[in-house]
């Protein structure tokens, strides 16, 4: 689950069910540790996550605040329909940008 470098100041983090099963602290460490290392924007790849717990959404909002202060954003890539519904019901779709998973050639 190492962050994959992309564009300058943007880091992609691949979450999966194993990391989420490890507890909230593991997810918080992965996201906030990357931000403390200097990332401005985070792309969170959720394509290998079957269910995103509400507590993790809270960590994503905290990460968004840091990114926003740096002129960046948090993008959720490959979120399932349940997660997209959660974002719409809570109004977080205005804060956390959702985009489809990248196509694999």
Tab-separated table of N, CA, C and O in Angstrom:
chain	number	residue	atom	x	y	z
A	1	UNK	N	0.836	-1.176	0.000
A	1	UNK	CA	0.000	0.000	0.000
A	1	UNK	C	0.878	1.237	0.000
A	1	UNK	O	0.552	2.221	0.595
A	2	UNK	N	1.993	1.188	-0.655
A	2	UNK	CA	2.869	2.359	-0.739
A	2	UNK	C	2.270	3.367	-1.705
A	2	UNK	O	1.706	2.999	-2.724
A	3	UNK	N	2.369	4.653	-1.369
A	3	UNK	CA	1.868	5.681	-2.284
A	3	UNK	C	2.628	5.636	-3.596
A	3	UNK	O	3.825	5.393	-3.626
A	4	UNK	N	1.919	5.841	-4.680
A	4	UNK	CA	2.536	5.850	-6.004
A	4	UNK	C	2.649	7.291	-6.483
A	4	UNK	O	1.651	8.005	-6.548
A	5	UNK	N	3.875	7.767	-6.798
A	5	UNK	CA	4.013	9.149	-7.245
A	5	UNK	C	3.338	9.375	-8.589
A	5	UNK	O	3.360	8.513	-9.450
A	6	UNK	N	2.728	10.506	-8.758
A	6	UNK	CA	2.090	10.877	-10.020
A	6	UNK	C	2.636	12.237	-10.419
A	6	UNK	O	3.822	12.390	-10.562
A	7	UNK	N	1.751	13.208	-10.596
A	7	UNK	CA	2.188	14.565	-10.899
A	7	UNK	C	2.815	15.195	-9.668
A	7	UNK	O	2.647	14.712	-8.568
A	8	UNK	N	3.544	16.289	-9.893
A	8	UNK	CA	4.205	16.976	-8.774
A	8	UNK	C	3.176	17.337	-7.712
A	8	UNK	O	2.116	17.873	-8.018
A	9	UNK	N	3.474	17.008	-6.474
A	9	UNK	CA	2.642	17.328	-5.312
A	9	UNK	C	1.326	16.557	-5.279
A	9	UNK	O	0.474	16.858	-4.463
A	10	UNK	N	1.128	15.600	-6.185
A	10	UNK	CA	-0.070	14.761	-6.160
A	10	UNK	C	0.373	13.323	-5.955
A	10	UNK	O	1.264	12.853	-6.643
A	11	UNK	N	-0.238	12.671	-4.997
A	11	UNK	CA	0.134	11.297	-4.676
A	11	UNK	C	-1.113	10.426	-4.743
A	11	UNK	O	-2.176	10.802	-4.252
A	12	UNK	N	-0.967	9.256	-5.357
A	12	UNK	CA	-2.048	8.279	-5.401
A	12	UNK	C	-1.817	7.243	-4.312
A	12	UNK	O	-0.722	6.685	-4.201
A	13	UNK	N	-2.845	7.012	-3.520
A	13	UNK	CA	-2.798	6.008	-2.464
A	13	UNK	C	-3.839	4.951	-2.787
A	13	UNK	O	-5.010	5.267	-3.011
A	14	UNK	N	-3.402	3.709	-2.827
A	14	UNK	CA	-4.282	2.587	-3.144
A	14	UNK	C	-4.758	1.951	-1.842
A	14	UNK	O	-3.961	1.354	-1.125
A	15	UNK	N	-6.037	2.102	-1.550
A	15	UNK	CA	-6.613	1.458	-0.373
A	15	UNK	C	-7.189	0.109	-0.791
A	15	UNK	O	-7.621	-0.058	-1.929
A	16	UNK	N	-7.186	-0.822	0.143
A	16	UNK	CA	-7.824	-2.108	-0.104
A	16	UNK	C	-8.458	-2.599	1.191
A	16	UNK	O	-8.265	-2.016	2.261
A	17	UNK	N	-9.228	-3.670	1.078
A	17	UNK	CA	-9.952	-4.175	2.244
A	17	UNK	C	-9.010	-4.647	3.346
A	17	UNK	O	-9.342	-4.541	4.528
A	18	UNK	N	-7.843	-5.165	2.989
A	18	UNK	CA	-6.888	-5.612	4.008
A	18	UNK	C	-6.412	-4.437	4.866
A	18	UNK	O	-6.311	-4.555	6.087
A	19	UNK	N	-6.113	-3.310	4.228
A	19	UNK	CA	-5.682	-2.130	4.989
A	19	UNK	C	-6.813	-1.637	5.878
A	19	UNK	O	-6.594	-1.311	7.042
A	20	UNK	N	-8.029	-1.604	5.347
A	20	UNK	CA	-9.169	-1.143	6.134
A	20	UNK	C	-9.440	-2.079	7.305
A	20	UNK	O	-9.851	-1.634	8.382
A	21	UNK	N	-9.193	-3.383	7.123
A	21	UNK	CA	-9.400	-4.343	8.203
A	21	UNK	C	-8.381	-4.135	9.324
A	21	UNK	O	-8.642	-4.483	10.470
A	22	UNK	N	-7.237	-3.531	8.988
A	22	UNK	CA	-6.204	-3.271	9.988
A	22	UNK	C	-6.578	-2.181	10.970
A	22	UNK	O	-5.940	-2.021	12.006
A	23	UNK	N	-7.590	-1.434	10.652
A	23	UNK	CA	-8.060	-0.402	11.570
A	23	UNK	C	-7.872	1.000	11.025
A	23	UNK	O	-7.138	1.237	10.073
A	24	UNK	N	-8.544	1.915	11.662
A	24	UNK	CA	-8.538	3.307	11.242
A	24	UNK	C	-7.160	3.940	11.349
A	24	UNK	O	-6.782	4.771	10.526
A	25	UNK	N	-6.386	3.531	12.334
A	25	UNK	CA	-5.053	4.125	12.517
A	25	UNK	C	-4.169	3.885	11.294
A	25	UNK	O	-3.403	4.765	10.908
A	26	UNK	N	-4.272	2.709	10.676
A	26	UNK	CA	-3.464	2.417	9.483
A	26	UNK	C	-3.819	3.345	8.321
A	26	UNK	O	-2.951	3.839	7.619
A	27	UNK	N	-5.100	3.577	8.150
A	27	UNK	CA	-5.552	4.461	7.072
A	27	UNK	C	-5.123	5.895	7.365
A	27	UNK	O	-4.594	6.595	6.494
A	28	UNK	N	-5.326	6.333	8.583
A	28	UNK	CA	-4.942	7.688	8.982
A	28	UNK	C	-3.438	7.888	8.767
A	28	UNK	O	-3.008	8.904	8.237
A	29	UNK	N	-2.639	6.912	9.166
A	29	UNK	CA	-1.190	6.997	9.004
A	29	UNK	C	-0.814	7.104	7.528
A	29	UNK	O	0.038	7.906	7.152
A	30	UNK	N	-1.448	6.307	6.681
A	30	UNK	CA	-1.138	6.334	5.244
A	30	UNK	C	-1.456	7.698	4.629
A	30	UNK	O	-0.645	8.260	3.897
A	31	UNK	N	-2.616	8.243	4.947
A	31	UNK	CA	-3.037	9.514	4.349
A	31	UNK	C	-2.288	10.705	4.943
A	31	UNK	O	-1.687	11.504	4.216
A	32	UNK	N	-2.324	10.820	6.256
A	32	UNK	CA	-1.724	11.986	6.882
A	32	UNK	C	-0.201	11.947	6.802
A	32	UNK	O	0.447	12.986	6.681
A	33	UNK	N	0.387	10.761	6.831
A	33	UNK	CA	1.829	10.645	6.653
A	33	UNK	C	2.269	11.147	5.289
A	33	UNK	O	3.291	11.831	5.155
A	34	UNK	N	1.487	10.830	4.273
A	34	UNK	CA	1.783	11.304	2.921
A	34	UNK	C	1.659	12.823	2.847
A	34	UNK	O	2.477	13.492	2.220
A	35	UNK	N	0.648	13.371	3.507
A	35	UNK	CA	0.480	14.822	3.519
A	35	UNK	C	1.614	15.512	4.269
A	35	UNK	O	2.119	16.545	3.835
A	36	UNK	N	2.036	14.934	5.376
A	36	UNK	CA	3.143	15.524	6.128
A	36	UNK	C	4.441	15.460	5.349
A	36	UNK	O	5.345	16.278	5.577
A	37	UNK	N	4.533	14.524	4.412
A	37	UNK	CA	5.724	14.420	3.555
A	37	UNK	C	5.705	15.470	2.443
A	37	UNK	O	6.677	15.598	1.703
A	38	UNK	N	4.592	16.235	2.313
A	38	UNK	CA	4.570	17.345	1.376
A	38	UNK	C	3.577	17.262	0.240
A	38	UNK	O	3.511	18.170	-0.585
A	39	UNK	N	2.784	16.203	0.168
A	39	UNK	CA	1.796	16.111	-0.917
A	39	UNK	C	0.778	17.240	-0.788
A	39	UNK	O	0.404	17.635	0.312
A	40	UNK	N	0.357	17.772	-1.913
A	40	UNK	CA	-0.662	18.823	-1.931
A	40	UNK	C	-2.036	18.239	-2.247
A	40	UNK	O	-3.044	18.693	-1.741
A	41	UNK	N	-2.078	17.233	-3.112
A	41	UNK	CA	-3.325	16.584	-3.505
A	41	UNK	C	-3.187	15.079	-3.350
A	41	UNK	O	-2.108	14.526	-3.555
A	42	UNK	N	-4.291	14.442	-2.997
A	42	UNK	CA	-4.327	13.001	-2.870
A	42	UNK	C	-5.361	12.421	-3.816
A	42	UNK	O	-6.485	12.929	-3.900
A	43	UNK	N	-4.990	11.373	-4.511
A	43	UNK	CA	-5.926	10.563	-5.275
A	43	UNK	C	-6.033	9.254	-4.510
A	43	UNK	O	-5.044	8.542	-4.354
A	44	UNK	N	-7.219	8.965	-4.004
A	44	UNK	CA	-7.440	7.764	-3.217
A	44	UNK	C	-8.105	6.734	-4.123
A	44	UNK	O	-9.251	6.902	-4.527
A	45	UNK	N	-7.366	5.679	-4.469
A	45	UNK	CA	-7.885	4.622	-5.337
A	45	UNK	C	-8.679	3.649	-4.477
A	45	UNK	O	-8.125	2.962	-3.622
A	46	UNK	N	-9.981	3.603	-4.702
A	46	UNK	CA	-10.882	2.749	-3.931
A	46	UNK	C	-11.351	1.540	-4.736
A	46	UNK	O	-12.268	0.836	-4.311
A	47	UNK	N	-10.729	1.274	-5.861
A	47	UNK	CA	-11.207	0.207	-6.736
A	47	UNK	C	-11.094	-1.177	-6.103
A	47	UNK	O	-11.753	-2.108	-6.540
A	48	UNK	N	-10.281	-1.329	-5.055
A	48	UNK	CA	-10.140	-2.625	-4.375
A	48	UNK	C	-10.806	-2.622	-2.999
A	48	UNK	O	-10.487	-3.437	-2.155
A	49	UNK	N	-11.746	-1.686	-2.802
A	49	UNK	CA	-12.460	-1.578	-1.529
A	49	UNK	C	-13.921	-1.925	-1.774
A	49	UNK	O	-14.567	-1.336	-2.639
A	50	UNK	N	-14.426	-2.896	-1.000
A	50	UNK	CA	-15.829	-3.281	-1.168
A	50	UNK	C	-16.773	-2.389	-0.374
A	50	UNK	O	-17.914	-2.182	-0.768
A	51	UNK	N	-16.295	-1.884	0.758
A	51	UNK	CA	-17.125	-1.010	1.584
A	51	UNK	C	-16.220	-0.019	2.310
A	51	UNK	O	-15.260	-0.411	2.961
A	52	UNK	N	-16.529	1.258	2.178
A	52	UNK	CA	-15.750	2.306	2.827
A	52	UNK	C	-16.438	2.681	4.140
A	52	UNK	O	-17.523	3.261	4.128
A	53	UNK	N	-15.827	2.348	5.281
A	53	UNK	CA	-16.450	2.669	6.571
A	53	UNK	C	-16.600	4.181	6.777
A	53	UNK	O	-15.781	4.968	6.296
A	54	UNK	N	-17.632	4.552	7.516
A	54	UNK	CA	-17.892	5.966	7.796
A	54	UNK	C	-16.697	6.649	8.459
A	54	UNK	O	-16.400	7.799	8.177
A	55	UNK	N	-16.010	5.939	9.356
A	55	UNK	CA	-14.862	6.530	10.046
A	55	UNK	C	-13.750	6.902	9.063
A	55	UNK	O	-13.060	7.905	9.248
A	56	UNK	N	-13.588	6.115	8.019
A	56	UNK	CA	-12.574	6.420	7.003
A	56	UNK	C	-12.974	7.676	6.232
A	56	UNK	O	-12.120	8.486	5.881
A	57	UNK	N	-14.260	7.859	6.018
A	57	UNK	CA	-14.731	9.081	5.358
A	57	UNK	C	-14.329	10.292	6.192
A	57	UNK	O	-13.909	11.325	5.653
A	58	UNK	N	-14.401	10.177	7.507
A	58	UNK	CA	-13.969	11.260	8.384
A	58	UNK	C	-12.488	11.578	8.206
A	58	UNK	O	-12.088	12.749	8.194
A	59	UNK	N	-11.667	10.561	8.052
A	59	UNK	CA	-10.238	10.772	7.809
A	59	UNK	C	-10.034	11.449	6.450
A	59	UNK	O	-9.184	12.336	6.315
A	60	UNK	N	-10.828	11.064	5.464
A	60	UNK	CA	-10.729	11.692	4.143
A	60	UNK	C	-11.088	13.180	4.208
A	60	UNK	O	-10.465	14.004	3.536
A	61	UNK	N	-12.070	13.520	5.022
A	61	UNK	CA	-12.445	14.931	5.192
A	61	UNK	C	-11.308	15.700	5.862
A	61	UNK	O	-10.991	16.826	5.466
A	62	UNK	N	-10.665	15.094	6.860
A	62	UNK	CA	-9.510	15.739	7.500
A	62	UNK	C	-8.385	15.954	6.483
A	62	UNK	O	-7.761	17.017	6.455
A	63	UNK	N	-8.143	14.955	5.655
A	63	UNK	CA	-7.118	15.079	4.621
A	63	UNK	C	-7.497	16.172	3.625
A	63	UNK	O	-6.645	16.941	3.159
A	64	UNK	N	-8.784	16.275	3.315
A	64	UNK	CA	-9.258	17.319	2.406
A	64	UNK	C	-8.942	18.717	2.949
A	64	UNK	O	-8.513	19.599	2.205
A	65	UNK	N	-9.139	18.905	4.241
A	65	UNK	CA	-8.867	20.220	4.844
A	65	UNK	C	-7.406	20.611	4.661
A	65	UNK	O	-7.096	21.760	4.334
A	66	UNK	N	-6.523	19.657	4.856
A	66	UNK	CA	-5.091	19.931	4.683
A	66	UNK	C	-4.786	20.223	3.216
A	66	UNK	O	-4.084	21.184	2.894
A	67	UNK	N	-5.326	19.397	2.327
A	67	UNK	CA	-5.089	19.601	0.890
A	67	UNK	C	-5.637	20.947	0.428
A	67	UNK	O	-4.984	21.665	-0.329
A	68	UNK	N	-6.821	21.282	0.880
A	68	UNK	CA	-7.457	22.542	0.486
A	68	UNK	C	-6.614	23.743	0.918
A	68	UNK	O	-6.452	24.710	0.182
A	69	UNK	N	-6.053	23.672	2.123
A	69	UNK	CA	-5.205	24.758	2.630
A	69	UNK	C	-3.942	24.911	1.785
A	69	UNK	O	-3.368	25.992	1.723
A	70	UNK	N	-3.536	23.844	1.120
A	70	UNK	CA	-2.343	23.874	0.269
A	70	UNK	C	-2.679	24.119	-1.200
A	70	UNK	O	-1.816	24.056	-2.056
A	71	UNK	N	-3.953	24.359	-1.500
A	71	UNK	CA	-4.359	24.586	-2.878
A	71	UNK	C	-4.607	23.311	-3.656
A	71	UNK	O	-4.667	23.327	-4.880
A	72	UNK	N	-4.784	22.193	-2.950
A	72	UNK	CA	-5.003	20.905	-3.599
A	72	UNK	C	-6.390	20.368	-3.324
A	72	UNK	O	-7.298	21.109	-2.960
A	73	UNK	N	-6.528	19.053	-3.494
A	73	UNK	CA	-7.828	18.406	-3.320
A	73	UNK	C	-7.635	16.938	-2.994
A	73	UNK	O	-6.540	16.404	-3.116
A	74	UNK	N	-8.735	16.304	-2.602
A	74	UNK	CA	-8.781	14.858	-2.430
A	74	UNK	C	-9.743	14.330	-3.476
A	74	UNK	O	-10.881	14.781	-3.576
A	75	UNK	N	-9.271	13.372	-4.273
A	75	UNK	CA	-10.076	12.754	-5.320
A	75	UNK	C	-10.240	11.285	-4.971
A	75	UNK	O	-9.261	10.604	-4.656
A	76	UNK	N	-11.481	10.800	-5.001
A	76	UNK	CA	-11.761	9.390	-4.773
A	76	UNK	C	-11.943	8.719	-6.126
A	76	UNK	O	-12.865	9.048	-6.863
A	77	UNK	N	-11.064	7.799	-6.451
A	77	UNK	CA	-11.110	7.136	-7.759
A	77	UNK	C	-11.637	5.714	-7.587
A	77	UNK	O	-11.166	4.959	-6.750
A	78	UNK	N	-12.643	5.374	-8.376
A	78	UNK	CA	-13.164	4.014	-8.390
A	78	UNK	C	-14.054	3.672	-7.210
A	78	UNK	O	-14.118	2.510	-6.806
A	79	UNK	N	-14.756	4.646	-6.668
A	79	UNK	CA	-15.661	4.387	-5.539
A	79	UNK	C	-16.843	3.547	-6.005
A	79	UNK	O	-17.336	3.712	-7.119
A	80	UNK	N	-17.315	2.651	-5.137
A	80	UNK	CA	-18.474	1.834	-5.475
A	80	UNK	C	-19.750	2.663	-5.340
A	80	UNK	O	-19.737	3.801	-4.861
A	81	UNK	N	-20.862	2.080	-5.766
A	81	UNK	CA	-22.139	2.808	-5.745
A	81	UNK	C	-22.569	3.189	-4.329
A	81	UNK	O	-23.136	4.255	-4.119
A	82	UNK	N	-22.267	2.341	-3.349
A	82	UNK	CA	-22.638	2.646	-1.965
A	82	UNK	C	-21.882	3.878	-1.467
A	82	UNK	O	-22.462	4.755	-0.834
A	83	UNK	N	-20.587	3.960	-1.796
A	83	UNK	CA	-19.784	5.112	-1.381
A	83	UNK	C	-20.248	6.369	-2.094
A	83	UNK	O	-20.370	7.430	-1.479
A	84	UNK	N	-20.548	6.258	-3.384
A	84	UNK	CA	-21.067	7.427	-4.113
A	84	UNK	C	-22.393	7.890	-3.516
A	84	UNK	O	-22.632	9.089	-3.395
A	85	UNK	N	-23.246	6.951	-3.123
A	85	UNK	CA	-24.511	7.304	-2.472
A	85	UNK	C	-24.284	8.012	-1.150
A	85	UNK	O	-24.973	8.991	-0.834
A	86	UNK	N	-23.317	7.526	-0.379
A	86	UNK	CA	-22.980	8.170	0.892
A	86	UNK	C	-22.531	9.614	0.667
A	86	UNK	O	-22.953	10.531	1.379
A	87	UNK	N	-21.697	9.825	-0.339
A	87	UNK	CA	-21.223	11.179	-0.639
A	87	UNK	C	-22.383	12.091	-1.019
A	87	UNK	O	-22.426	13.252	-0.620
A	88	UNK	N	-23.330	11.577	-1.775
A	88	UNK	CA	-24.479	12.393	-2.187
A	88	UNK	C	-25.401	12.698	-1.006
A	88	UNK	O	-25.845	13.828	-0.838
A	89	UNK	N	-25.700	11.677	-0.199
A	89	UNK	CA	-26.619	11.870	0.938
A	89	UNK	C	-26.071	12.863	1.951
A	89	UNK	O	-26.832	13.605	2.572
A	90	UNK	N	-24.775	12.862	2.150
A	90	UNK	CA	-24.167	13.730	3.160
A	90	UNK	C	-23.731	15.081	2.610
A	90	UNK	O	-23.313	15.949	3.375
A	91	UNK	N	-23.784	15.239	1.294
A	91	UNK	CA	-23.316	16.480	0.685
A	91	UNK	C	-21.804	16.524	0.494
A	91	UNK	O	-21.257	17.528	0.042
A	92	UNK	N	-21.132	15.431	0.834
A	92	UNK	CA	-19.675	15.408	0.699
A	92	UNK	C	-19.208	15.310	-0.751
A	92	UNK	O	-18.030	15.482	-1.020
A	93	UNK	N	-20.133	15.079	-1.687
A	93	UNK	CA	-19.743	15.071	-3.101
A	93	UNK	C	-19.239	16.442	-3.525
A	93	UNK	O	-18.496	16.563	-4.483
A	94	UNK	N	-19.621	17.479	-2.774
A	94	UNK	CA	-19.121	18.825	-3.067
A	94	UNK	C	-17.689	19.012	-2.571
A	94	UNK	O	-16.998	19.925	-2.998
A	95	UNK	N	-17.266	18.172	-1.633
A	95	UNK	CA	-15.958	18.302	-0.997
A	95	UNK	C	-14.958	17.281	-1.552
A	95	UNK	O	-13.848	17.622	-1.900
A	96	UNK	N	-15.388	16.029	-1.583
A	96	UNK	CA	-14.536	14.941	-2.055
A	96	UNK	C	-14.935	14.583	-3.481
A	96	UNK	O	-16.015	14.067	-3.711
A	97	UNK	N	-14.084	14.873	-4.406
A	97	UNK	CA	-14.365	14.644	-5.819
A	97	UNK	C	-14.297	13.149	-6.100
A	97	UNK	O	-13.336	12.483	-5.738
A	98	UNK	N	-15.324	12.605	-6.748
A	98	UNK	CA	-15.342	11.193	-7.129
A	98	UNK	C	-15.162	11.096	-8.636
A	98	UNK	O	-15.731	11.878	-9.391
A	99	UNK	N	-14.351	10.137	-9.043
A	99	UNK	CA	-14.148	9.897	-10.481
A	99	UNK	C	-14.112	8.387	-10.702
A	99	UNK	O	-13.804	7.624	-9.787
A	100	UNK	N	-14.425	7.961	-11.924
A	100	UNK	CA	-14.425	6.518	-12.197
A	100	UNK	C	-13.012	5.940	-12.135
A	100	UNK	O	-12.021	6.667	-12.250
A	101	UNK	N	-12.957	4.626	-11.965
A	101	UNK	CA	-11.659	3.935	-11.970
A	101	UNK	C	-11.039	4.052	-13.347
A	101	UNK	O	-11.725	4.162	-14.358
A	102	UNK	N	-9.716	4.037	-13.366
A	102	UNK	CA	-9.007	4.067	-14.639
A	102	UNK	C	-9.179	2.747	-15.361
A	102	UNK	O	-9.154	1.680	-14.737
A	103	UNK	N	-9.360	2.820	-16.658
A	103	UNK	CA	-9.486	1.608	-17.462
A	103	UNK	C	-8.118	0.951	-17.602
A	103	UNK	O	-7.114	1.624	-17.766
A	104	UNK	N	-8.093	-0.368	-17.487
A	104	UNK	CA	-6.853	-1.122	-17.624
A	104	UNK	C	-6.791	-1.673	-19.034
A	104	UNK	O	-7.696	-2.346	-19.478
A	105	UNK	N	-5.708	-1.351	-19.735
A	105	UNK	CA	-5.588	-1.798	-21.130
A	105	UNK	C	-5.062	-3.201	-21.218
A	105	UNK	O	-4.373	-3.705	-20.435
